Coordinates of C-alpha atoms in Angstrom, one line a residue:
M132 CA -87.2 124.1 82.3
S133 CA -84.7 127.0 82.6
K134 CA -81.2 126.5 83.7
E135 CA -82.0 128.4 86.9
K136 CA -84.8 126.0 87.8
T137 CA -82.7 123.0 86.9
K138 CA -79.9 124.2 89.1
Q139 CA -82.4 124.8 92.0
L140 CA -83.9 121.4 91.6
H141 CA -80.5 119.7 91.9
K142 CA -79.8 121.9 94.9
N143 CA -83.0 120.9 96.6
V144 CA -82.2 117.2 96.1
A145 CA -78.5 117.4 97.0
P146 CA -79.0 117.0 100.8
F147 CA -80.5 113.6 100.3
A148 CA -77.6 112.3 98.1
K149 CA -75.7 111.1 101.1
S150 CA -75.3 107.6 102.4
D151 CA -75.9 106.7 106.0
L152 CA -73.7 103.9 107.3
K153 CA -76.1 102.8 110.0
K154 CA -79.1 102.7 107.6
S155 CA -77.0 100.8 105.0
V156 CA -75.9 98.2 107.5
I157 CA -79.4 97.7 108.8
Q158 CA -80.7 97.3 105.3
L159 CA -78.1 94.6 104.6
I160 CA -79.1 92.8 107.8
N161 CA -82.8 92.8 107.2
T162 CA -82.5 91.9 103.5
V163 CA -79.7 89.4 102.8
P164 CA -79.9 86.9 105.8
P165 CA -83.7 86.3 105.2
I166 CA -82.8 85.0 101.7
F167 CA -80.8 82.1 103.2
I168 CA -83.4 81.4 105.9
L169 CA -86.3 81.4 103.5
W170 CA -84.3 79.3 101.0
F171 CA -83.8 76.6 103.8
L172 CA -87.5 76.7 104.6
A173 CA -88.5 76.4 101.0
Y174 CA -86.3 73.3 100.7
Q175 CA -87.7 71.8 103.8
S176 CA -91.3 72.5 102.6
L177 CA -90.8 70.2 99.6
S178 CA -91.6 67.3 101.9
V179 CA -94.9 69.0 102.7
S180 CA -96.2 70.5 99.5
I181 CA -94.7 71.9 96.3
W182 CA -97.2 74.7 96.4
L183 CA -96.0 75.7 99.8
T184 CA -92.5 75.7 98.3
I185 CA -93.5 77.9 95.5
G186 CA -95.2 80.3 97.9
I187 CA -92.0 80.6 100.0
A188 CA -90.0 81.0 96.8
V189 CA -92.1 84.0 95.7
L190 CA -91.6 85.5 99.2
T191 CA -87.9 84.9 98.9
A192 CA -87.9 86.5 95.4
G193 CA -89.1 89.7 97.1
F194 CA -85.9 89.8 99.2
V195 CA -83.8 89.0 96.1
V196 CA -85.3 92.1 94.4
R197 CA -84.5 94.1 97.5
T198 CA -81.0 92.8 97.5
F199 CA -80.7 93.8 93.8
I200 CA -81.6 97.4 94.9
I201 CA -78.6 97.3 97.2
F202 CA -76.5 96.1 94.4
H203 CA -77.9 98.8 92.2
D204 CA -77.1 101.5 94.8
C205 CA -73.5 100.2 95.0
T206 CA -73.1 100.6 91.2
H207 CA -74.0 104.2 91.6
G208 CA -71.6 104.6 94.6
S209 CA -74.5 105.7 96.8
F210 CA -74.8 102.8 99.3
F211 CA -71.6 103.6 101.1
K212 CA -69.3 106.6 101.1
N213 CA -66.3 104.3 100.6
K214 CA -65.8 103.2 97.0
K215 CA -64.1 99.9 98.0
A216 CA -67.1 99.1 100.3
N217 CA -69.5 99.7 97.4
D218 CA -67.4 97.5 95.1
I219 CA -67.1 94.6 97.6
V220 CA -70.8 94.6 98.6
G221 CA -71.8 95.3 95.0
T222 CA -69.9 92.2 93.8
I223 CA -71.3 90.0 96.5
T224 CA -74.9 91.1 96.0
G225 CA -74.3 90.8 92.3
I226 CA -73.5 87.1 92.8
L227 CA -76.6 86.6 94.9
T228 CA -78.7 88.2 92.2
L229 CA -76.8 86.7 89.2
F230 CA -75.4 90.0 87.8
P231 CA -71.7 90.8 87.3
Y232 CA -71.1 94.1 89.1
E233 CA -68.7 95.9 86.8
K234 CA -70.6 95.0 83.6
W235 CA -73.9 96.1 85.0
K236 CA -72.4 99.2 86.5
R237 CA -71.1 100.4 83.2
E238 CA -74.2 99.5 81.2
H239 CA -76.5 101.2 83.8
A240 CA -74.4 104.3 83.8
I241 CA -74.9 104.5 80.0
H242 CA -78.6 104.0 80.5
H243 CA -78.7 107.0 82.9
A244 CA -76.8 109.2 80.5
T245 CA -79.0 108.3 77.5
S246 CA -82.4 107.5 79.0
S247 CA -85.2 108.9 76.8
N248 CA -82.8 109.9 74.1
L249 CA -84.1 108.6 70.8
D250 CA -80.6 108.9 69.2
K251 CA -78.8 106.9 71.9
R252 CA -81.0 103.9 72.6
G253 CA -79.7 100.4 72.9
V254 CA -77.7 100.0 76.1
G255 CA -79.4 99.0 79.3
D256 CA -82.8 99.8 77.9
I257 CA -86.1 98.1 77.0
W258 CA -86.2 97.9 73.2
V259 CA -88.4 100.7 71.9
M260 CA -89.2 101.4 68.3
T261 CA -90.7 104.6 67.0
V262 CA -93.6 104.5 64.6
D263 CA -91.5 105.4 61.6
E264 CA -88.9 102.8 62.5
Y265 CA -91.5 100.1 62.7
M266 CA -93.2 101.1 59.5
E267 CA -89.8 101.0 57.7
A268 CA -88.7 97.8 59.2
S269 CA -88.7 94.4 57.4
K270 CA -91.3 91.8 58.2
W271 CA -88.7 89.8 60.1
E272 CA -87.8 92.9 62.2
R273 CA -91.4 93.6 62.9
L274 CA -92.0 90.0 63.9
M275 CA -89.0 90.1 66.3
Y276 CA -90.2 93.3 67.8
R277 CA -93.7 92.0 68.3
C278 CA -92.4 88.9 70.0
Y279 CA -90.1 91.0 72.2
R280 CA -92.9 93.2 73.3
N281 CA -95.3 90.3 73.9
P282 CA -95.7 90.0 77.7
L283 CA -95.4 86.2 77.6
V284 CA -92.0 86.6 76.0
M285 CA -90.8 89.7 77.9
F286 CA -91.7 88.3 81.3
G287 CA -91.6 84.6 80.5
F288 CA -88.5 84.0 78.4
G289 CA -87.0 87.4 79.3
P290 CA -85.9 86.4 82.9
L291 CA -84.2 83.2 81.6
Y292 CA -82.3 85.2 78.8
L293 CA -81.3 87.9 81.3
V294 CA -79.8 85.6 84.0
L295 CA -78.5 82.7 81.8
I296 CA -77.1 84.6 78.8
T297 CA -76.7 88.4 79.0
G298 CA -75.5 88.2 82.6
R299 CA -72.9 85.6 81.8
V300 CA -71.0 87.2 78.9
N301 CA -69.0 90.4 78.5
R302 CA -69.5 93.1 76.0
K303 CA -67.0 93.1 73.1
D304 CA -65.5 96.4 74.2
A305 CA -65.3 95.5 77.9
R306 CA -62.1 96.4 79.7
K307 CA -60.0 94.0 81.7
K308 CA -61.4 94.9 85.1
E309 CA -65.0 94.4 83.8
R310 CA -64.1 91.1 82.1
N311 CA -62.4 89.7 85.2
N312 CA -65.3 90.7 87.4
T313 CA -67.7 88.8 85.1
Y314 CA -65.4 85.8 85.1
L315 CA -65.2 85.9 88.9
T316 CA -69.0 86.1 89.2
N317 CA -69.5 83.1 86.9
V318 CA -66.9 81.0 88.6
V319 CA -68.3 81.7 92.1
L320 CA -71.8 80.9 90.8
V321 CA -70.7 77.6 89.3
A322 CA -69.0 76.6 92.5
L323 CA -71.9 77.8 94.7
Y324 CA -74.6 76.1 92.6
A325 CA -72.6 72.9 92.3
F326 CA -72.4 72.7 96.1
M327 CA -76.1 73.4 96.5
I328 CA -76.9 70.7 93.9
W329 CA -74.6 68.3 95.7
L330 CA -76.3 69.2 99.0
V331 CA -80.0 68.9 98.1
G332 CA -80.0 67.3 94.6
Y333 CA -80.6 68.9 91.2
Q334 CA -84.4 68.5 91.3
S335 CA -84.8 70.2 94.6
F336 CA -82.3 72.9 93.5
L337 CA -84.2 73.6 90.3
I338 CA -87.5 73.8 92.0
V339 CA -86.4 76.1 94.8
Q340 CA -83.6 78.2 93.3
G341 CA -85.1 78.2 89.8
S342 CA -88.5 79.5 91.1
I343 CA -86.8 82.2 93.3
M344 CA -84.6 83.6 90.5
F345 CA -87.2 83.3 87.8
V346 CA -89.8 85.3 89.8
A347 CA -87.2 87.8 91.0
A348 CA -85.9 88.4 87.4
A349 CA -89.5 88.7 86.1
L350 CA -90.3 91.3 88.8
G351 CA -87.1 93.2 88.0
I352 CA -88.0 93.3 84.3
W353 CA -91.5 94.5 85.2
L354 CA -90.2 97.3 87.4
F355 CA -87.7 98.5 84.7
Y356 CA -90.4 98.3 82.0
I357 CA -93.1 100.2 83.9
Q358 CA -90.6 102.9 85.1
H359 CA -90.1 104.1 81.5
T360 CA -93.1 102.8 79.6
F361 CA -96.3 104.8 80.2
E362 CA -98.4 106.7 77.8
D363 CA -96.9 110.2 78.0
S364 CA -93.4 109.2 78.7
Y365 CA -90.7 111.7 77.6
F366 CA -88.5 110.9 74.6
E367 CA -86.6 113.3 72.4
E368 CA -83.9 113.4 69.8
E369 CA -80.4 114.4 70.8
S370 CA -80.8 118.0 69.8
E371 CA -83.8 118.5 72.0
W372 CA -83.0 116.1 74.8
D373 CA -82.8 117.4 78.3
Y374 CA -81.5 115.4 81.3
V375 CA -83.9 116.8 83.9
K376 CA -86.9 116.4 81.7
A377 CA -85.8 112.9 80.9
A378 CA -85.7 112.2 84.7
V379 CA -88.9 113.8 85.7
E380 CA -91.0 113.2 82.6
G381 CA -89.4 110.0 81.3
S382 CA -89.5 108.1 84.6
S383 CA -92.6 107.3 86.5
Y384 CA -93.5 107.5 90.2
Y385 CA -94.8 103.9 90.8
K386 CA -96.9 104.3 93.9
L387 CA -97.0 100.9 95.6
P388 CA -98.5 99.5 98.8
K389 CA -96.0 100.0 101.7
V390 CA -95.0 96.3 101.8
L391 CA -94.2 96.3 98.1
Q392 CA -92.5 99.6 98.3
W393 CA -90.2 98.1 101.0
A394 CA -89.5 95.0 99.0
T395 CA -88.6 97.0 95.9
G396 CA -86.3 99.3 97.9
N397 CA -88.3 102.5 97.0
I398 CA -87.3 102.2 93.4
G399 CA -90.8 103.3 92.5
F400 CA -89.5 106.8 93.1
H401 CA -87.7 106.3 89.9
H402 CA -87.9 110.0 88.8
V403 CA -86.0 111.0 91.9
H404 CA -83.4 108.3 91.2
H405 CA -82.8 109.4 87.6
L406 CA -82.6 113.0 88.6
A407 CA -80.0 112.2 91.4
P408 CA -78.5 108.7 91.1
R409 CA -76.4 109.3 94.2
V410 CA -79.4 109.4 96.5
P411 CA -79.5 106.0 98.3
N412 CA -82.7 104.0 98.0
Y413 CA -83.7 104.7 101.6
N414 CA -83.7 108.5 101.0
L415 CA -85.7 108.5 97.7
E416 CA -89.1 108.8 99.4
I417 CA -88.2 111.8 101.6
A418 CA -86.5 113.5 98.6
H419 CA -89.7 113.1 96.7
E420 CA -91.9 114.4 99.5
S421 CA -89.5 117.4 100.2
T422 CA -89.2 118.6 96.6
P423 CA -92.6 119.8 95.2
P424 CA -91.5 119.9 91.5
L425 CA -90.7 116.1 91.7
Q426 CA -94.3 115.5 92.8
M427 CA -95.4 116.5 89.3
A428 CA -93.9 113.3 87.8
T429 CA -96.4 110.9 86.3
T430 CA -97.9 108.8 89.1
I431 CA -99.0 105.2 88.4
N432 CA -100.4 102.5 90.6
I433 CA -100.7 98.7 90.1
K434 CA -103.9 99.0 88.2
T435 CA -102.8 101.8 85.8
S436 CA -99.4 100.2 85.4
L437 CA -101.0 97.1 83.9
E438 CA -102.5 99.3 81.2
S439 CA -99.0 100.1 80.0
L440 CA -98.7 96.6 78.6
R441 CA -100.7 97.9 75.6
Y442 CA -98.1 100.4 74.6
K443 CA -95.7 99.2 72.0
L444 CA -94.4 102.0 69.8
Y445 CA -93.4 105.6 70.5
D446 CA -94.9 108.3 68.5
P447 CA -92.4 111.3 68.5
A448 CA -94.8 113.5 66.7
H449 CA -97.3 113.5 69.6
K450 CA -94.8 112.6 72.4
R451 CA -96.6 109.4 73.6
F452 CA -96.7 105.7 73.4
I453 CA -99.3 104.1 71.2
T454 CA -100.6 100.6 70.5
F455 CA -100.1 98.3 67.5
K456 CA -103.8 98.6 66.9
E457 CA -103.6 102.4 66.6
V458 CA -100.9 102.1 64.0
K459 CA -102.9 99.5 62.1
S460 CA -106.0 101.8 62.1
A461 CA -103.9 104.7 60.9
V462 CA -102.4 102.7 58.0
K463 CA -105.9 101.8 56.8
R464 CA -107.0 105.4 56.9
A465 CA -103.9 106.7 55.1
T466 CA -102.5 105.3 51.9
P467 CA -99.7 105.1 51.1
N468 CA -98.3 107.1 53.9
I469 CA -99.2 106.8 57.6
D470 CA -100.8 109.9 59.0
L471 CA -100.7 110.1 62.8
K472 CA -102.2 113.6 63.0
E473 CA -105.5 112.1 64.1
L474 CA -103.8 110.6 67.1
K475 CA -104.7 113.1 69.8
P476 CA -101.7 114.1 72.0
K477 CA -102.3 113.4 75.6
R478 CA -99.2 114.6 77.4
T479 CA -98.7 117.8 79.3
S480 CA -95.3 119.5 79.2
F481 CA -93.3 119.6 82.4
E482 CA -93.0 123.4 81.9
S483 CA -96.7 123.9 82.1
K484 CA -96.9 122.0 85.4

């Protein structure tokens, strides 16, 4: 994409990169209070049926995901015009969703600045190995990677690791403000959860709160995974990496039913978000519909998104994700070196669109 087209694309999206106080307040009202109401109903339902409790917990998890999107917007400074308002609401919603605001804000900013850059992976990303990296890795590294990419691990143990471990500790190079915010978040969570356990008992707490946060975290991981893991996703080395192409070709448009689109705060329009992070979630859809070039992003739905679970390694030579099975077949055909020329490229360049 030429510099002129890039500049024009940013210009087309700019009008939507403005927060609306009324819309933001309404979103807070229709998102956060329901969590407490549903939590109370879930606890009360324990005397009726644990399955009813689980059902209410899953519904509550949807509101937690929506709350996370508000938190996410605050980290980008897009939910309110006022920085302090973003910091306060971001910290509170971070506590509700178990994420320290300053820590996540920094890591996510790095993710946006390096998304789809093969030379700058590792912060705020799903672990992605290239074919060559996998072939050169030790047996232990391959085993670890295979375990990590296994859906049972990623969406089963992943949520627990995310909220219980990574969300509770600071990075080694974290500054004072970031460290203090993480400490504050942890202290408030300990006090809040201790009170809840005292109020309803640890068993009821684990069933209700445990179910809500596990489902919400699993959904969050799924959304992040599918937004960047699809067959013809864009990845490039630093010398060839382009921010706009990374946004439009390296992020998907996850077309969801309206109710799920609402619950996920329009984050399915992820290509728009990566192109212009200052666009608040309630403006993402209209930005997509008003900007024809953005409608060329890879569109996936629930059915096709499930197919992406097969993709494990990125093949830079053909610009696409491949499966472990494809690599294994290629190894059998080529000795001693792997030859991926037989893997037919399936992506279409953004320029040709």
